[in-house]
Amino acid sequence: MRLLLVEDDQNLSDAIAEQLQKEGYITDCCYDGETALHYALNPEYGYDIVLLDRMLPIIDGLTVLKAMRQKQIFTPVLILTGLGELEDKIEGLDCGADDYLVKPFHIRELLARIRALTRRQERKNITAYGLVLDAEYRRLTYQGKSVILTPKETNLITVFLEQPDMVQSRSQLLWKVWGGNTEVEDGNVDNYIHFLRKRLRELGCKVSIKTVYGAGYRLEETP
């Protein structure tokens, strides 16, 4: 698991990073908001969690957080701050933070909160062949690169990810995605298969939706 730690107090940052690395977390550190933006907004880094101080030089932490969410980057963010008033917490959470920890804190509590965020991600993510679907935010990710899906695209790719290698007939997809709506035609399935194939190409992944003639469609990993 790879973490981004954004903390302007370098001594504190070093101490936290040392403990995180002892627990097996790969940890990148930066000390101001401008550098944090560079790391946080670049999907190639593929962070699992961002630990973000609010009071940062150059650009404050909430601005960094807002920029992430505006760019459709929904990596879990745990705010670390000395601002512990109720209104401060509400502001941080309303800006898109997933959790809020007030300084000073014990490293054991920080580790517990990281584990909790990890479990939350595992519960809502569906994975197969290196693809990761965050169904809540309709974000499909492959090797750090992400695309945002429409609700129907999300429902359709969920069917394939939950049963990889299984052939899904048009009638099965109509039932699972459209609820058996008799007004929806087979052509709708074909259209959304086309849309999903385009999304997979955008991600540059080695996964495709293959047509199994006379049977339906199947998710496959290509060599």
CSV table of C-alpha atoms in Angstrom, one decimal:
chain,number,residue,atom,x,y,z
A,1,MET,CA,0.0,0.0,0.0
A,2,ARG,CA,1.4,3.4,-1.0
A,3,LEU,CA,0.7,6.5,1.1
A,4,LEU,CA,1.3,10.2,0.5
A,5,LEU,CA,2.1,12.1,3.6
A,6,VAL,CA,1.8,15.9,3.4
A,7,GLU,CA,3.1,17.6,6.6
A,8,ASP,CA,5.1,20.8,6.7
A,9,ASP,CA,6.8,20.0,10.0
A,10,GLN,CA,9.6,17.9,8.7
A,11,ASN,CA,10.6,16.4,12.0
A,12,LEU,CA,7.0,15.2,12.6
A,13,SER,CA,6.8,14.0,9.0
A,14,ASP,CA,10.0,12.0,9.4
A,15,ALA,CA,8.7,10.4,12.6
A,16,ILE,CA,5.4,9.5,11.1
A,17,ALA,CA,7.0,8.2,7.9
A,18,GLU,CA,9.3,6.0,9.9
A,19,GLN,CA,6.5,4.3,11.8
A,20,LEU,CA,4.5,3.9,8.6
A,21,GLN,CA,7.4,2.2,6.8
A,22,LYS,CA,7.9,-0.1,9.8
A,23,GLU,CA,4.2,-1.2,9.2
A,24,GLY,CA,5.0,-1.9,5.6
A,25,TYR,CA,3.5,1.2,4.0
A,26,ILE,CA,5.4,2.7,1.1
A,27,THR,CA,5.4,6.4,2.1
A,28,ASP,CA,6.1,9.5,-0.1
A,29,CYS,CA,6.5,12.8,1.8
A,30,CYS,CA,6.1,16.4,0.8
A,31,TYR,CA,6.1,19.6,2.9
A,32,ASP,CA,4.0,22.2,1.1
A,33,GLY,CA,0.7,22.4,-0.7
A,34,GLU,CA,2.2,23.1,-4.1
A,35,THR,CA,4.3,19.9,-4.1
A,36,ALA,CA,1.3,18.0,-2.7
A,37,LEU,CA,-0.8,19.1,-5.7
A,38,HIS,CA,1.8,17.7,-8.1
A,39,TYR,CA,1.8,14.3,-6.3
A,40,ALA,CA,-1.9,14.1,-5.5
A,41,LEU,CA,-3.2,15.1,-8.9
A,42,ASN,CA,-0.9,12.7,-10.9
A,43,PRO,CA,-2.7,9.4,-11.3
A,44,GLU,CA,0.6,7.6,-12.2
A,45,TYR,CA,1.6,7.6,-8.5
A,46,GLY,CA,-1.5,5.5,-7.6
A,47,TYR,CA,-1.7,6.4,-3.9
A,48,ASP,CA,-4.0,4.4,-1.8
A,49,ILE,CA,-4.4,7.0,1.0
A,50,VAL,CA,-3.4,10.6,1.4
A,51,LEU,CA,-2.5,11.9,4.9
A,52,LEU,CA,-3.0,15.7,4.6
A,53,ASP,CA,-2.1,18.5,6.9
A,54,ARG,CA,-4.4,21.5,6.7
A,55,MET,CA,-2.0,24.3,7.5
A,56,LEU,CA,0.6,24.1,4.7
A,57,PRO,CA,2.9,26.6,3.1
A,58,ILE,CA,2.1,28.1,-0.4
A,59,ILE,CA,-1.2,26.2,-0.8
A,60,ASP,CA,-3.4,25.1,2.2
A,61,GLY,CA,-4.5,21.5,2.6
A,62,LEU,CA,-8.2,22.1,2.0
A,63,THR,CA,-7.3,23.7,-1.4
A,64,VAL,CA,-5.3,20.6,-2.3
A,65,LEU,CA,-8.3,18.4,-1.2
A,66,LYS,CA,-10.8,20.4,-3.3
A,67,ALA,CA,-8.5,20.2,-6.3
A,68,MET,CA,-8.4,16.4,-6.0
A,69,ARG,CA,-12.1,16.1,-5.8
A,70,GLN,CA,-12.6,18.5,-8.7
A,71,LYS,CA,-10.3,16.4,-10.8
A,72,GLN,CA,-12.4,13.3,-9.9
A,73,ILE,CA,-9.6,11.9,-7.8
A,74,PHE,CA,-11.3,10.1,-4.9
A,75,THR,CA,-8.3,8.6,-3.1
A,76,PRO,CA,-9.2,8.5,0.6
A,77,VAL,CA,-7.9,11.5,2.5
A,78,LEU,CA,-7.2,11.6,6.2
A,79,ILE,CA,-6.7,15.2,7.4
A,80,LEU,CA,-4.1,15.7,10.1
A,81,THR,CA,-4.4,19.0,11.8
A,82,GLY,CA,-4.2,21.1,15.0
A,83,LEU,CA,-7.5,22.7,14.1
A,84,GLY,CA,-9.9,20.6,16.3
A,85,GLU,CA,-13.0,22.7,16.6
A,86,LEU,CA,-16.3,21.2,15.4
A,87,GLU,CA,-16.6,23.7,12.6
A,88,ASP,CA,-13.1,22.9,11.4
A,89,LYS,CA,-14.0,19.2,11.3
A,90,ILE,CA,-17.2,19.8,9.4
A,91,GLU,CA,-15.5,22.1,6.9
A,92,GLY,CA,-12.8,19.4,6.2
A,93,LEU,CA,-15.3,16.6,5.8
A,94,ASP,CA,-17.6,18.7,3.6
A,95,CYS,CA,-14.6,19.5,1.4
A,96,GLY,CA,-14.3,15.7,0.7
A,97,ALA,CA,-12.1,14.3,3.5
A,98,ASP,CA,-12.8,10.8,4.5
A,99,ASP,CA,-11.6,11.2,8.1
A,100,TYR,CA,-10.2,13.8,10.4
A,101,LEU,CA,-7.5,13.4,13.1
A,102,VAL,CA,-6.6,16.2,15.5
A,103,LYS,CA,-3.0,16.8,16.6
A,104,PRO,CA,-1.4,15.7,18.9
A,105,PHE,CA,-2.4,12.1,18.2
A,106,HIS,CA,-0.9,8.7,19.0
A,107,ILE,CA,0.7,6.8,16.1
A,108,ARG,CA,-1.4,3.8,17.1
A,109,GLU,CA,-4.6,5.7,16.5
A,110,LEU,CA,-3.3,6.9,13.1
A,111,LEU,CA,-2.5,3.4,12.1
A,112,ALA,CA,-5.9,2.2,13.2
A,113,ARG,CA,-7.6,4.9,11.1
A,114,ILE,CA,-5.5,4.0,8.1
A,115,ARG,CA,-6.6,0.4,8.5
A,116,ALA,CA,-10.3,1.5,8.8
A,117,LEU,CA,-10.0,3.5,5.5
A,118,THR,CA,-8.4,0.5,3.9
A,119,ARG,CA,-11.2,-1.8,4.9
A,120,ARG,CA,-13.7,0.7,3.7
A,121,GLN,CA,-12.0,0.7,0.3
A,122,GLU,CA,-11.9,-3.0,0.1
A,123,ARG,CA,-15.6,-3.3,0.8
A,124,LYS,CA,-16.7,-1.0,-2.0
A,125,ASN,CA,-14.1,-1.9,-4.6
A,126,ILE,CA,-14.6,-4.7,-7.1
A,127,THR,CA,-11.4,-6.0,-8.8
A,128,ALA,CA,-10.5,-8.4,-11.6
A,129,TYR,CA,-7.5,-8.6,-14.0
A,130,GLY,CA,-6.0,-5.5,-12.4
A,131,LEU,CA,-9.1,-3.4,-13.0
A,132,VAL,CA,-10.5,-1.7,-9.8
A,133,LEU,CA,-14.0,-0.4,-9.8
A,134,ASP,CA,-15.0,2.1,-7.1
A,135,ALA,CA,-18.7,1.6,-7.5
A,136,GLU,CA,-19.6,4.5,-5.1
A,137,TYR,CA,-17.8,7.1,-7.3
A,138,ARG,CA,-18.2,5.2,-10.6
A,139,ARG,CA,-14.4,5.2,-11.0
A,140,LEU,CA,-12.7,2.5,-13.0
A,141,THR,CA,-8.9,2.3,-12.5
A,142,TYR,CA,-6.1,0.4,-14.1
A,143,GLN,CA,-2.5,0.8,-12.9
A,144,GLY,CA,-3.1,4.3,-11.5
A,145,LYS,CA,-5.1,5.6,-14.5
A,146,SER,CA,-8.8,6.2,-14.0
A,147,VAL,CA,-12.0,7.0,-16.0
A,148,ILE,CA,-15.4,8.0,-14.6
A,149,LEU,CA,-18.2,5.9,-15.8
A,150,THR,CA,-21.9,6.6,-16.3
A,151,PRO,CA,-24.3,4.8,-13.9
A,152,LYS,CA,-25.3,2.3,-16.6
A,153,GLU,CA,-21.7,1.7,-17.6
A,154,THR,CA,-20.9,1.1,-13.9
A,155,ASN,CA,-23.7,-1.4,-13.5
A,156,LEU,CA,-22.6,-3.2,-16.7
A,157,ILE,CA,-18.9,-3.5,-15.8
A,158,THR,CA,-19.9,-4.7,-12.3
A,159,VAL,CA,-21.6,-7.7,-13.8
A,160,PHE,CA,-18.4,-8.6,-15.7
A,161,LEU,CA,-16.0,-7.9,-12.8
A,162,GLU,CA,-18.0,-10.0,-10.4
A,163,GLN,CA,-18.0,-13.0,-12.7
A,164,PRO,CA,-14.8,-12.7,-14.8
A,165,ASP,CA,-14.4,-15.3,-17.5
A,166,MET,CA,-18.2,-16.1,-17.5
A,167,VAL,CA,-20.1,-15.5,-20.7
A,168,GLN,CA,-23.0,-13.1,-20.2
A,169,SER,CA,-25.9,-13.4,-22.7
A,170,ARG,CA,-27.7,-10.3,-23.8
A,171,SER,CA,-30.8,-11.4,-21.9
A,172,GLN,CA,-28.8,-11.9,-18.7
A,173,LEU,CA,-27.3,-8.4,-19.1
A,174,LEU,CA,-30.7,-6.9,-19.8
A,175,TRP,CA,-32.0,-8.4,-16.6
A,176,LYS,CA,-29.0,-7.6,-14.4
A,177,VAL,CA,-28.5,-4.0,-15.6
A,178,TRP,CA,-31.9,-2.9,-16.8
A,179,GLY,CA,-34.0,-5.0,-14.4
A,180,GLY,CA,-35.8,-6.9,-17.2
A,181,ASN,CA,-37.3,-3.7,-18.6
A,182,THR,CA,-39.2,-5.0,-21.6
A,183,GLU,CA,-38.9,-1.6,-23.3
A,184,VAL,CA,-35.1,-1.9,-23.4
A,185,GLU,CA,-33.9,-3.5,-26.6
A,186,ASP,CA,-30.9,-5.8,-27.2
A,187,GLY,CA,-29.3,-2.9,-29.1
A,188,ASN,CA,-28.9,-1.0,-25.8
A,189,VAL,CA,-26.7,-3.8,-24.6
A,190,ASP,CA,-24.6,-3.6,-27.7
A,191,ASN,CA,-24.3,0.2,-27.4
A,192,TYR,CA,-23.1,0.0,-23.8
A,193,ILE,CA,-20.7,-2.8,-24.6
A,194,HIS,CA,-19.2,-0.4,-27.2
A,195,PHE,CA,-19.0,2.4,-24.7
A,196,LEU,CA,-17.2,0.1,-22.2
A,197,ARG,CA,-14.7,-1.1,-24.8
A,198,LYS,CA,-13.9,2.5,-25.4
A,199,ARG,CA,-13.3,3.1,-21.7
A,200,LEU,CA,-11.0,0.1,-21.5
A,201,ARG,CA,-9.0,1.4,-24.4
A,202,GLU,CA,-8.7,4.8,-22.7
A,203,LEU,CA,-7.2,3.1,-19.7
A,204,GLY,CA,-4.7,1.3,-22.0
A,205,CYS,CA,-5.3,-2.0,-20.1
A,206,LYS,CA,-4.9,-5.6,-21.3
A,207,VAL,CA,-8.5,-6.4,-20.6
A,208,SER,CA,-11.2,-6.5,-23.2
A,209,ILE,CA,-14.9,-7.5,-23.6
A,210,LYS,CA,-14.9,-10.3,-26.1
A,211,THR,CA,-17.9,-11.2,-28.2
A,212,VAL,CA,-18.7,-14.9,-27.9
A,213,TYR,CA,-20.7,-15.5,-31.1
A,214,GLY,CA,-24.1,-17.0,-30.5
A,215,ALA,CA,-23.7,-16.7,-26.7
A,216,GLY,CA,-23.0,-13.2,-25.5
A,217,TYR,CA,-20.0,-11.4,-24.0
A,218,ARG,CA,-17.1,-12.2,-21.7
A,219,LEU,CA,-14.4,-10.2,-19.9
A,220,GLU,CA,-10.9,-11.4,-20.9
A,221,GLU,CA,-7.3,-10.5,-20.2
A,222,THR,CA,-5.3,-10.4,-23.4
A,223,PRO,CA,-1.6,-11.4,-23.5
